mmCIF file of C-alpha atoms in Angstrom:
data_model
loop_
_atom_site.group_PDB
_atom_site.id
_atom_site.type_symbol
_atom_site.label_atom_id
_atom_site.label_comp_id
_atom_site.label_asym_id
_atom_site.label_seq_id
_atom_site.Cartn_x
_atom_site.Cartn_y
_atom_site.Cartn_z
ATOM 1 C CA MET A 1 -28.711 9.052 7.689
ATOM 2 C CA GLN A 2 -25.071 9.805 6.927
ATOM 3 C CA GLN A 3 -23.395 12.698 8.684
ATOM 4 C CA LEU A 4 -21.381 15.003 6.408
ATOM 5 C CA ASN A 5 -18.309 16.943 7.436
ATOM 6 C CA VAL A 6 -17.577 20.576 6.526
ATOM 7 C CA ILE A 7 -16.365 19.660 3.005
ATOM 8 C CA GLY A 8 -19.374 17.446 2.298
ATOM 9 C CA LEU A 9 -17.777 14.036 2.826
ATOM 10 C CA ASP A 10 -19.328 11.279 4.860
ATOM 11 C CA GLN A 11 -17.896 11.589 8.387
ATOM 12 C CA HIS A 12 -17.121 7.882 8.642
ATOM 13 C CA HIS A 13 -15.186 7.975 5.360
ATOM 14 C CA ALA A 14 -13.336 11.111 6.466
ATOM 15 C CA GLU A 15 -12.288 9.394 9.690
ATOM 16 C CA GLN A 16 -11.153 6.288 7.808
ATOM 17 C CA LEU A 17 -9.149 8.392 5.348
ATOM 18 C CA ALA A 18 -7.574 10.450 8.137
ATOM 19 C CA GLU A 19 -6.484 7.281 9.908
ATOM 20 C CA ARG A 20 -4.726 6.057 6.761
ATOM 21 C CA LEU A 21 -3.301 9.512 6.056
ATOM 22 C CA ASN A 22 -1.890 9.587 9.601
ATOM 23 C CA GLN A 23 -0.168 6.277 8.897
ATOM 24 C CA LEU A 24 1.246 7.810 5.705
ATOM 25 C CA LEU A 25 2.288 10.922 7.644
ATOM 26 C CA ALA A 26 4.220 8.792 10.137
ATOM 27 C CA ASN A 27 6.044 7.041 7.310
ATOM 28 C CA TYR A 28 6.905 10.350 5.666
ATOM 29 C CA GLN A 29 8.299 11.753 8.921
ATOM 30 C CA VAL A 30 10.638 8.797 9.433
ATOM 31 C CA PHE A 31 11.541 8.813 5.712
ATOM 32 C CA TYR A 32 12.345 12.533 5.979
ATOM 33 C CA MET A 33 14.646 12.082 8.985
ATOM 34 C CA ASN A 34 16.429 9.166 7.323
ATOM 35 C CA VAL A 35 17.136 11.194 4.189
ATOM 36 C CA ARG A 36 18.208 14.162 6.299
ATOM 37 C CA GLY A 37 20.732 11.870 7.978
ATOM 38 C CA PHE A 38 21.951 10.570 4.608
ATOM 39 C CA HIS A 39 22.469 14.177 3.487
ATOM 40 C CA TRP A 40 24.550 14.974 6.576
ATOM 41 C CA ASN A 41 26.587 11.779 6.637
ATOM 42 C CA ILE A 42 27.228 10.795 3.019
ATOM 43 C CA LYS A 43 30.899 10.094 2.242
ATOM 44 C CA GLY A 44 32.859 9.077 -0.806
ATOM 45 C CA LYS A 45 33.402 10.021 -4.414
ATOM 46 C CA GLU A 46 29.650 10.619 -5.010
ATOM 47 C CA PHE A 47 29.405 13.082 -2.092
ATOM 48 C CA PHE A 48 28.665 16.236 -4.089
ATOM 49 C CA GLU A 49 26.066 14.633 -6.347
ATOM 50 C CA LEU A 50 24.251 12.723 -3.605
ATOM 51 C CA HIS A 51 24.517 15.449 -0.966
ATOM 52 C CA ALA A 52 22.573 17.773 -3.297
ATOM 53 C CA LYS A 53 20.111 15.045 -4.344
ATOM 54 C CA PHE A 54 19.381 14.100 -0.743
ATOM 55 C CA GLU A 55 18.712 17.755 0.096
ATOM 56 C CA GLU A 56 16.277 17.983 -2.826
ATOM 57 C CA THR A 57 14.611 14.773 -1.623
ATOM 58 C CA TYR A 58 14.231 15.787 2.025
ATOM 59 C CA ASN A 59 12.858 19.209 1.045
ATOM 60 C CA ASP A 60 10.227 17.449 -1.075
ATOM 61 C CA LEU A 61 9.398 15.039 1.743
ATOM 62 C CA LEU A 62 9.011 17.921 4.195
ATOM 63 C CA LEU A 63 6.578 19.640 1.829
ATOM 64 C CA LYS A 64 4.544 16.422 1.613
ATOM 65 C CA VAL A 65 4.519 16.090 5.422
ATOM 66 C CA ASP A 66 2.855 19.493 5.616
ATOM 67 C CA GLU A 67 0.400 18.759 2.800
ATOM 68 C CA ILE A 68 -0.668 15.453 4.335
ATOM 69 C CA ALA A 69 -1.145 17.003 7.792
ATOM 70 C CA GLU A 70 -3.201 19.822 6.267
ATOM 71 C CA ARG A 71 -5.302 17.295 4.318
ATOM 72 C CA ILE A 72 -6.058 15.463 7.578
ATOM 73 C CA LEU A 73 -7.151 18.789 9.090
ATOM 74 C CA THR A 74 -9.255 19.541 5.999
ATOM 75 C CA LEU A 75 -11.028 16.231 6.575
ATOM 76 C CA GLY A 76 -11.892 17.522 10.055
ATOM 77 C CA GLN A 77 -9.461 15.247 11.851
ATOM 78 C CA ARG A 78 -6.243 15.647 13.823
ATOM 79 C CA PRO A 79 -2.784 14.805 12.441
ATOM 80 C CA LEU A 80 -0.309 12.856 14.524
ATOM 81 C CA HIS A 81 2.398 15.175 15.798
ATOM 82 C CA ALA A 82 4.809 13.331 18.101
ATOM 83 C CA TYR A 83 7.910 11.634 16.801
ATOM 84 C CA SER A 84 7.454 8.756 19.262
ATOM 85 C CA THR A 85 4.039 8.166 17.674
ATOM 86 C CA TYR A 86 5.530 8.307 14.192
ATOM 87 C CA ILE A 87 8.088 5.627 15.069
ATOM 88 C CA LYS A 88 5.355 3.317 16.355
ATOM 89 C CA ALA A 89 3.034 3.905 13.376
ATOM 90 C CA SER A 90 5.631 3.817 10.586
ATOM 91 C CA GLU A 91 6.524 0.816 8.463
ATOM 92 C CA ILE A 92 9.693 2.650 7.470
ATOM 93 C CA ILE A 93 12.278 2.137 10.173
ATOM 94 C CA GLU A 94 14.927 4.532 11.424
ATOM 95 C CA VAL A 95 18.190 4.109 9.559
ATOM 96 C CA LYS A 96 21.334 4.969 11.509
ATOM 97 C CA ASP A 97 24.984 5.358 10.563
ATOM 98 C CA VAL A 98 24.672 4.805 6.804
ATOM 99 C CA HIS A 99 27.423 6.636 4.905
ATOM 100 C CA ASP A 100 27.707 4.706 1.634
ATOM 101 C CA GLY A 101 25.897 6.394 -1.253
ATOM 102 C CA LYS A 102 24.467 3.284 -2.848
ATOM 103 C CA ALA A 103 23.244 1.983 0.504
ATOM 104 C CA CYS A 104 21.503 5.326 1.092
ATOM 105 C CA VAL A 105 19.864 5.188 -2.342
ATOM 106 C CA ARG A 106 18.681 1.607 -1.683
ATOM 107 C CA GLU A 107 17.126 2.764 1.612
ATOM 108 C CA ILE A 108 15.380 5.626 -0.196
ATOM 109 C CA LEU A 109 14.021 3.229 -2.816
ATOM 110 C CA ASP A 110 12.729 0.905 -0.100
ATOM 111 C CA SER A 111 10.974 3.875 1.529
ATOM 112 C CA TYR A 112 9.425 4.948 -1.766
ATOM 113 C CA ARG A 113 8.052 1.414 -2.171
ATOM 114 C CA VAL A 114 6.302 1.745 1.182
ATOM 115 C CA VAL A 115 4.807 5.205 0.606
ATOM 116 C CA ILE A 116 3.747 4.438 -2.968
ATOM 117 C CA ARG A 117 1.901 1.313 -1.778
ATOM 118 C CA LEU A 118 0.211 3.235 1.041
ATOM 119 C CA GLN A 119 -0.740 6.043 -1.342
ATOM 120 C CA ARG A 120 -2.308 3.565 -3.764
ATOM 121 C CA GLU A 121 -4.371 2.137 -0.906
ATOM 122 C CA ILE A 122 -5.462 5.637 0.157
ATOM 123 C CA LEU A 123 -6.240 6.523 -3.467
ATOM 124 C CA GLU A 124 -8.648 3.584 -3.650
ATOM 125 C CA ILE A 125 -10.348 4.505 -0.373
ATOM 126 C CA ALA A 126 -10.583 8.150 -1.445
ATOM 127 C CA GLY A 127 -12.199 7.103 -4.721
ATOM 128 C CA ASP A 128 -14.794 5.036 -2.880
ATOM 129 C CA ALA A 129 -15.496 8.042 -0.609
ATOM 130 C CA ASN A 130 -15.758 10.500 -3.548
ATOM 131 C CA ASP A 131 -12.889 12.449 -1.949
ATOM 132 C CA GLU A 132 -11.358 14.095 -5.002
ATOM 133 C CA GLY A 133 -8.984 16.229 -2.911
ATOM 134 C CA THR A 134 -7.248 13.272 -1.271
ATOM 135 C CA ALA A 135 -7.365 11.216 -4.474
ATOM 136 C CA SER A 136 -5.720 14.010 -6.446
ATOM 137 C CA LEU A 137 -2.993 14.463 -3.848
ATOM 138 C CA MET A 138 -2.203 10.743 -3.787
ATOM 139 C CA SER A 139 -2.267 10.495 -7.578
ATOM 140 C CA ASP A 140 0.164 13.405 -7.911
ATOM 141 C CA TYR A 141 2.530 11.857 -5.367
ATOM 142 C CA ILE A 142 2.417 8.438 -7.017
ATOM 143 C CA LYS A 143 3.150 9.799 -10.487
ATOM 144 C CA GLU A 144 6.117 11.834 -9.258
ATOM 145 C CA GLN A 145 7.554 9.094 -7.055
ATOM 146 C CA GLU A 146 7.282 6.341 -9.647
ATOM 147 C CA LYS A 147 9.534 8.417 -11.907
ATOM 148 C CA THR A 148 11.931 9.128 -9.033
ATOM 149 C CA ALA A 149 12.088 5.416 -8.197
ATOM 150 C CA TRP A 150 12.905 4.603 -11.817
ATOM 151 C CA MET A 151 15.686 7.205 -11.853
ATOM 152 C CA LEU A 152 17.169 5.995 -8.568
ATOM 153 C CA THR A 153 17.033 2.395 -9.803
ATOM 154 C CA SER A 154 18.854 3.487 -12.953
ATOM 155 C CA TYR A 155 21.453 5.241 -10.807
ATOM 156 C CA LEU A 156 22.143 1.967 -8.987
ATOM 157 C CA GLY A 157 22.644 0.233 -12.344
#
């Protein structure tokens, strides 16, 4: 007999989803700090444009960090919460001392590739688990980030 959690999902599926969401959370935390650093350290003729864009991006990433952590809690699980753990669990690596605008944008695009792939994997698992809440969240993120990736790619020429 399957054991259901408080929102009616199979406990095993909820644990599996939370594990993957924690991996996503770790990637978002490192992504966020990288973009925050780009915002602080950008130099050159594109400073004003990119400084504002990076602030918009890191604010969005921070919102997603909170939403993902709250989704993990909703599933009845515990979100990761130590930066040392994020570094170990993240595919996105810390980026240090990048000041060139195009290099920053390339790093952001690489990070979007990682989170979009992870979100697609979670979307599939959520569908199999009949977890509409997680599936909807991932679907919304993917749709938004695919457009952002296209725009950033266009920016790079």
